[in-house]
XYZ file of C-alpha atoms in Angstrom:
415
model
C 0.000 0.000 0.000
C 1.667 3.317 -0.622
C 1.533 5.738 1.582
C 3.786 8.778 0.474
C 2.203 11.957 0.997
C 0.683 13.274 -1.936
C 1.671 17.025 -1.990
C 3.944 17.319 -4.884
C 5.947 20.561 -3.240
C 8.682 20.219 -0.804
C 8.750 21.655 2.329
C 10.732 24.853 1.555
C 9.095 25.494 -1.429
C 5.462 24.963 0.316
C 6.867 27.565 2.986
C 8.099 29.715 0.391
C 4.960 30.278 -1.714
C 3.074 30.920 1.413
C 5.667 33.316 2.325
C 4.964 34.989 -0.916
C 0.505 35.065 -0.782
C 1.078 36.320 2.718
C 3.175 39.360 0.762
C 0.566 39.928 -2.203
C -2.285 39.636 0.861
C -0.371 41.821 3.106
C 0.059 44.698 -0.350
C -3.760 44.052 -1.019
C -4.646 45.440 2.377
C -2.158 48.393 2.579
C -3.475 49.409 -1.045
C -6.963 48.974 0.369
C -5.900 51.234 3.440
C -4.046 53.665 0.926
C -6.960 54.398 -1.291
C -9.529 54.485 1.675
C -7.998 57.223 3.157
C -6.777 58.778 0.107
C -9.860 60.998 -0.315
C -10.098 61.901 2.837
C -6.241 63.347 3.392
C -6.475 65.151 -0.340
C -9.510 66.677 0.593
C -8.150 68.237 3.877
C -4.744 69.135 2.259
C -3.274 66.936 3.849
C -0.745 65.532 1.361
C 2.247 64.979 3.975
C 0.020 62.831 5.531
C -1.039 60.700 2.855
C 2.632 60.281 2.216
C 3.664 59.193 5.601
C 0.836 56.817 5.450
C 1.928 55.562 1.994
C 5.512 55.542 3.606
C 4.274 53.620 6.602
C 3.156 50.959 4.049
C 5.865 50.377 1.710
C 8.465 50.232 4.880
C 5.856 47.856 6.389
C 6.152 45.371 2.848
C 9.472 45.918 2.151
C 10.704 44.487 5.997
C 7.986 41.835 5.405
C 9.888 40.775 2.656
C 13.264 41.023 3.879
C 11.910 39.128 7.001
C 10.481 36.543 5.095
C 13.178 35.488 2.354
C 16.418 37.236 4.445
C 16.413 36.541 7.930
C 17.188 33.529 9.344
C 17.630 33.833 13.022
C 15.453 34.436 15.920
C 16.717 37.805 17.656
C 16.984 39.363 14.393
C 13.198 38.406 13.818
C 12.154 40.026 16.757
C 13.477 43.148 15.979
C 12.016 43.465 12.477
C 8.812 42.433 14.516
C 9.214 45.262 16.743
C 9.535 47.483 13.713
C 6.527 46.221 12.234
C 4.392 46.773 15.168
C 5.554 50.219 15.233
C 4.730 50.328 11.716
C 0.706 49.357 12.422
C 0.763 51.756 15.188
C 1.684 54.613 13.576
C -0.988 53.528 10.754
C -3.277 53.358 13.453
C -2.674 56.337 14.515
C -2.928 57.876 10.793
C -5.859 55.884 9.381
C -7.873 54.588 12.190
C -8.880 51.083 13.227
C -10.435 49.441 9.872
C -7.617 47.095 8.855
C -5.670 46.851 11.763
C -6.933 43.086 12.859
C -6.415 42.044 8.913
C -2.901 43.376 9.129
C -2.074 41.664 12.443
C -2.958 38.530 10.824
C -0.992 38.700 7.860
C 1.828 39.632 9.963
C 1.724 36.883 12.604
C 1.138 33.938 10.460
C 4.429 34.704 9.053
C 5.840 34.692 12.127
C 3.852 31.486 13.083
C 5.248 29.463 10.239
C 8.755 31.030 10.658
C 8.845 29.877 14.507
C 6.190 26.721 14.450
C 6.757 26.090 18.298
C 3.479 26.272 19.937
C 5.097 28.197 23.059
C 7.072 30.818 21.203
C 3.861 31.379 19.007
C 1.759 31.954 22.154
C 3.973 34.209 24.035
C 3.940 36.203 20.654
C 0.269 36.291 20.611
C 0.064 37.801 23.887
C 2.652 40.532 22.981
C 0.707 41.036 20.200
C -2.777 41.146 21.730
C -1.027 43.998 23.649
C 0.147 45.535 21.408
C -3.305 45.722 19.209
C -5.251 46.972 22.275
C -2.479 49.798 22.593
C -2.562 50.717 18.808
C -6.416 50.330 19.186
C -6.663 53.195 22.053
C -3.864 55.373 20.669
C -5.939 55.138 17.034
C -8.934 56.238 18.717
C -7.525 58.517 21.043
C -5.825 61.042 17.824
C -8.978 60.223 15.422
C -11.892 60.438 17.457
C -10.688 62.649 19.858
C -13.595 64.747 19.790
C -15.927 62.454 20.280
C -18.302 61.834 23.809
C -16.453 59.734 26.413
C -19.460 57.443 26.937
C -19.290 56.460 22.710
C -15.451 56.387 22.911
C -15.303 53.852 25.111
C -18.020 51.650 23.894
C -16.905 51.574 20.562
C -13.271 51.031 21.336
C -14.565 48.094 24.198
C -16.367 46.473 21.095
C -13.856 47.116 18.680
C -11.153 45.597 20.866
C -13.391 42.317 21.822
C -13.791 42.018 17.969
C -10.337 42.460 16.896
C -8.807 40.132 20.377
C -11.512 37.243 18.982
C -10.186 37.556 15.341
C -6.682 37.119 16.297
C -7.340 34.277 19.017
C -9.094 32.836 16.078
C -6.399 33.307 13.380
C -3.758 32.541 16.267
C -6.045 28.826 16.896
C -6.652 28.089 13.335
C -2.987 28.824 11.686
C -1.027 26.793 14.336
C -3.863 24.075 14.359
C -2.869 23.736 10.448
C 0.905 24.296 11.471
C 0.882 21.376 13.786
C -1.620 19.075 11.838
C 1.191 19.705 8.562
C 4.007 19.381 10.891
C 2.287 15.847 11.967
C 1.865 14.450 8.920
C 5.147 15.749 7.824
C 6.187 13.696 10.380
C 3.957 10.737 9.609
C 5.466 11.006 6.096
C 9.303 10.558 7.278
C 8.212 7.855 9.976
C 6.279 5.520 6.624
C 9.430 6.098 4.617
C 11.694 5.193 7.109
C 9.193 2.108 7.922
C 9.228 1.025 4.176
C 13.313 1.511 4.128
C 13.280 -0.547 7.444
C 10.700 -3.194 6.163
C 12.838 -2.938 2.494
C 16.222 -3.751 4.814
C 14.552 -6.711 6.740
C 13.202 -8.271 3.381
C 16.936 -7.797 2.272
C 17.911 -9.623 5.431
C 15.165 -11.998 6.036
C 15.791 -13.490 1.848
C 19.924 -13.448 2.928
C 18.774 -15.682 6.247
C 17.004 -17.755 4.038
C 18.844 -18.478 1.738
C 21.657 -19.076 3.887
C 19.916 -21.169 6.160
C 18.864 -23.403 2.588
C 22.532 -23.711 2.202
C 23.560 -24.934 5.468
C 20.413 -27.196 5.467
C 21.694 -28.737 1.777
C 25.318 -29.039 3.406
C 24.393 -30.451 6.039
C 21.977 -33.418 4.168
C 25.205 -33.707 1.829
C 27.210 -34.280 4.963
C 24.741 -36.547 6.945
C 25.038 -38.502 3.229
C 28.690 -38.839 2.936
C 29.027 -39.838 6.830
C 26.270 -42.522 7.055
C 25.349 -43.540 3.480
C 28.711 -43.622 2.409
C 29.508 -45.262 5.117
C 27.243 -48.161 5.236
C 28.131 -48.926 1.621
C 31.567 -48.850 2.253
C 30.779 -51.166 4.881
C 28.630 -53.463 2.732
C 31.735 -53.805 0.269
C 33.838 -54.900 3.297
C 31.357 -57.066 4.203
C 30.439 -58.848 0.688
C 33.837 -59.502 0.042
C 34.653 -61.056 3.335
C 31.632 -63.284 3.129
C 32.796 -64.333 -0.354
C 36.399 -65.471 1.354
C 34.638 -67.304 3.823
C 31.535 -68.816 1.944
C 33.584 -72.066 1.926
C 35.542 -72.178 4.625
C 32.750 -70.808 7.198
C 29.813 -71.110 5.571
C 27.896 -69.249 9.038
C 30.235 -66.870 9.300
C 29.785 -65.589 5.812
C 26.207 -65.795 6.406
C 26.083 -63.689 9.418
C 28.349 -61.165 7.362
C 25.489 -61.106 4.617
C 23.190 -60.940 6.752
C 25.257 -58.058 8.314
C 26.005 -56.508 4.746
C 22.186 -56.212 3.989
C 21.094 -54.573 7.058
C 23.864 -51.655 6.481
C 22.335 -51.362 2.267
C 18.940 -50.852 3.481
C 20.014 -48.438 6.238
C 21.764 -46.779 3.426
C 18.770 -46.270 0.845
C 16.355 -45.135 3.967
C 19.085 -43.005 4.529
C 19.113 -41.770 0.501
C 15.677 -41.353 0.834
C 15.130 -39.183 3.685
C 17.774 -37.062 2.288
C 16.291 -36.464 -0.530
C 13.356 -36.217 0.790
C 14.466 -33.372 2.867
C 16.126 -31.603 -0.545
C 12.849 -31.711 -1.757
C 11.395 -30.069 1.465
C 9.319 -32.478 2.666
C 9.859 -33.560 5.835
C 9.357 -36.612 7.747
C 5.602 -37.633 8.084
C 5.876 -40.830 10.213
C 5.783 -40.320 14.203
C 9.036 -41.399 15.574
C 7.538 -44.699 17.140
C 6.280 -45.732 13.428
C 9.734 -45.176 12.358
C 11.165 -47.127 14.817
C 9.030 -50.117 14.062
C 9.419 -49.590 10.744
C 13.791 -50.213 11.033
C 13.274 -53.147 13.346
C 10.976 -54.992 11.087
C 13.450 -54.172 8.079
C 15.913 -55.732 10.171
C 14.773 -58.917 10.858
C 13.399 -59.467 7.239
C 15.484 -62.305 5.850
C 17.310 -62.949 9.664
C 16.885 -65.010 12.342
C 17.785 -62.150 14.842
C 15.348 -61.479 17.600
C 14.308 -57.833 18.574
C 12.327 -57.258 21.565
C 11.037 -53.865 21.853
C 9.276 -50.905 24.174
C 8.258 -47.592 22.518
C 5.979 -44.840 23.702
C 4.324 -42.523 21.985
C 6.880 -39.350 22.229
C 6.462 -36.504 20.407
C 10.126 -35.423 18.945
C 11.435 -32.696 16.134
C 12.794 -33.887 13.290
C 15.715 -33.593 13.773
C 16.127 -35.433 16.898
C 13.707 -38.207 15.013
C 16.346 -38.480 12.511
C 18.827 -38.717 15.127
C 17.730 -41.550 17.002
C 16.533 -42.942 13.930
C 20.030 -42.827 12.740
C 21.546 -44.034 15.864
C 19.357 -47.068 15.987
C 20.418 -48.486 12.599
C 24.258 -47.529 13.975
C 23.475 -49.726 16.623
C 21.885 -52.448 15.070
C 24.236 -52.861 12.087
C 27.585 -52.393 14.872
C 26.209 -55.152 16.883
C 25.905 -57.851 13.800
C 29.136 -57.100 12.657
C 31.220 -56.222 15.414
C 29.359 -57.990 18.762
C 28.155 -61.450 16.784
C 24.743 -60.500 18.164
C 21.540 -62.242 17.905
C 19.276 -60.796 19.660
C 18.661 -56.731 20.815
C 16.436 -54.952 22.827
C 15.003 -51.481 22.166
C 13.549 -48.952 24.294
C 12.058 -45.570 23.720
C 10.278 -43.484 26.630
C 10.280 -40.011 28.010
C 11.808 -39.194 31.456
C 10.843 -36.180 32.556
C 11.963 -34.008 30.036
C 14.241 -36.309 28.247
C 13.599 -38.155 25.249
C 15.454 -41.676 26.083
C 16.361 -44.092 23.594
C 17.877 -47.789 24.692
C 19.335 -50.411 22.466
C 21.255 -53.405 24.119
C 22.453 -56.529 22.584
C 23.666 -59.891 23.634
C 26.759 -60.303 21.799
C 30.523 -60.656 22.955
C 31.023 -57.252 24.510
C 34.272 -55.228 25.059
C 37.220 -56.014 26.935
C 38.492 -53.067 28.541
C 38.131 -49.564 27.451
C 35.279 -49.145 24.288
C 37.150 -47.242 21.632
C 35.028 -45.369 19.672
C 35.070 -45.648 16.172
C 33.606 -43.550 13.111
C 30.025 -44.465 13.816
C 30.004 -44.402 17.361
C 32.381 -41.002 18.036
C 29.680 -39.260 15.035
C 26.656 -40.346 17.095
C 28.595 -39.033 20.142
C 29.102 -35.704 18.617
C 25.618 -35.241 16.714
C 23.839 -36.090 20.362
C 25.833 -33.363 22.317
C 25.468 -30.970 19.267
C 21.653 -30.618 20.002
C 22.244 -30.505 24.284
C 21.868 -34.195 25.026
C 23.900 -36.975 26.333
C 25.325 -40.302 24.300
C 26.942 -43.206 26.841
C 28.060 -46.941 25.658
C 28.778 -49.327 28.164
C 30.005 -52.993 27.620
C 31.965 -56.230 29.598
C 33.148 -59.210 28.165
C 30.828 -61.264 27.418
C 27.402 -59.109 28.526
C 27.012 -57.370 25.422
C 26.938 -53.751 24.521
C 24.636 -51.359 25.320
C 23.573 -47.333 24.335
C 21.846 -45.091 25.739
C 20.572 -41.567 24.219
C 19.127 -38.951 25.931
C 17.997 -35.725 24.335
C 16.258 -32.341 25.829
C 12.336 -32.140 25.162
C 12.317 -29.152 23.159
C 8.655 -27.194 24.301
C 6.147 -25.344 21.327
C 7.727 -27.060 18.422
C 5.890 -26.719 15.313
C 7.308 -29.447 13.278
C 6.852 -32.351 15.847
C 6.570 -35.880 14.567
């Protein structure tokens, strides 16, 4: 939606041209004033009056001018104010009272726009109130000097009400429209800014995105070459020592085909779910169907034996693919390595711990477990996202894992 403001002026030159209709207004009046009393001074003979009137006037416009297009700070403003209400007082004093609100006006809504703070613009409408009831009385007082006491003072009491409730008016209405411009002035830098900001973020937000699509991509092609790549290297090394043996040990080569196939079907789920993921679709399955799912391609084709105990637990997908991950780790390092036949899986939430247990029954470690490439990057990918990884094994008793992992709260993409 666009919101710039519609005035096709800038500021300056918007305060300039009002400068200049205050000028032309401020000319109309004194020609007005000029020509009213014109007669009237030309019939008395009084031309030297006429001409200090006329003088009064031009003095009057030409320090308007200078004031409005020349001076630029605040002290010197207040003197060519000063000037100019000497100016309408001596015209006052000349002419009478007829135009002396009008020229007020035209002279303080200069002065309005030139200051625009709402204090400085009232103190100068008091000054100036003051100054238009003293020109007021002075005008009347050399005019109508002649004139009854009783009609003097009514007429300059009304007068002076009139002309005090035209300037509180003009003094209400011009910095009413001085503060409503200077708000949406305002309002006009404070959108702009907000579409720069919002412009910036969008910059931002696409630069996090797409940097976030790259780490996501590098990190699939990483999780490929460290597990897929692995388990088919491990396949190889397991086909060909079954083929050495197929003679010789005829169950030993079995148990390394057996072995071998396990790790080729861990490595197309893991293909799969890669690409899956490249194609931004993430894992549907709740992490107990996936579970089931990797023990039941385990024991197709085997005589292994998995007994199992899985909850319901809501985890994120990463930490599904985690576990997911570590299981078949598990699984396929207990065949080869530990001679296993028979595992046990667990999967429950402690508190607020996602715990996963695998044991087997095979030969165990002697001594100190050394972890290799599978175990040390299950290690490392379990502590990356705040959990815990420990393997524990004897002679004999087996070898068992246990995973723990934090419960993450509100997320979205739970499965």
């Amino acid at each position: 939606m666009d919101k710039k403001f519609k005035l096709n002026l800038n500021d300056k030159q918007l305060v300039k041209y009002i400068k200049l209709i205050l000028i032309a207004l401020l000319l109309v009046i004194e020609i007005l004033v000029c020509a009213q009393y014109a007669t009237v001074f030309r019939a008395k003979e009084n031309v030297g009056m006429l001409i200090t009137v006329v003088g009064c006037c031009l003095v009057l416009a030409v320090l308007e001018i200078i004031d409005s297009f020349a001076v630029k700070q605040f002290a010197l403003r207040i003197v060519f104010y000063a000037a100019d209400s000497v100016l309408m007082l001596a015209l006052c004093m000349f002419t009478g009272n007829s135009y002396l609100s009008a020229l007020y006006c035209v002279v303080l809504t200069q002065f309005y726009i030139s200051i625009g703070e709402m204090k400085s613009n009232a103190i100068l409408f008091g000054v100036s109130c003051g100054l238009f009831v003293i020109s007021y009385v002075c005008g009347w007082v050399v005019i109508y000097k002649g004139t009854s006491l009783y009609d003097s003072i009514v007429s300059i009491v009304g007068d002076i009400i009139i002309g005090l409730f035209i300037l509180g008016a003009h003094f209400a209405i011009v910095n009413f429209i001085i503060r409503f411009y200077g708000m949406n002035l305002h309002l006009r830098f404070a959108l702009n800014e907000a579409d720069e900001n919002r412009a910036q973020l969008k910059d931002v937000y696409d630069e996090l995105s797409r940097t976030a699509v790259y780490e996501e991509r590098n990190r699939i092609a990483k999780d490929i070459h460290d597990n897929a790549g692995h388990s088919m290297t491990t396949v190889i090394m397991l086909t060909e020592a079954a083929k050495l043996l197929i003679d010789t040990d005829p169950q030993e080569a079995k148990s390394k085909m057996i072995s071998a196939n396990i790790h080729a079907k861990n490595a197309l789920d893991q293909m799969r779910e890669s690409v899956h993921l490249l194609a931004g679709r993430a894992a549907a399955k709740p992490l107990r169907e996936e579970i089931e799912e990797i023990i039941a391609q385990t024991l197709d084709g085997t005589e292994l034996k998995i007994r199992y105990d899985l909850e319901d637990v809501a985890a994120g997908v990463e930490e599904s693919r985690l576990l997911c991950n570590s299981l078949k780790e598990c699984l396929s390092n207990g065949i080869r390595h530990g001679k296993a036949t028979a595992f046990y899986v667990e999967l429950k939430k402690v508190f607020s711990e996602i715990c996963l247990y695998i044991s087997d029954n095979g030969i165990g470690v002697n001594g100190e477990i050394k972890e290799g490439f599978g175990l040390k990057g299950m290690r490392e990918k379990v502590e990356k996202l705040g959990g815990r990884c420990i393997f524990s094994s004897e002679a004999g008793e087996g070898f068992e894992t246990e995973i723990a992992l934090p419960l993450k709260k509100n997320n979205e993409k739970r499965v």
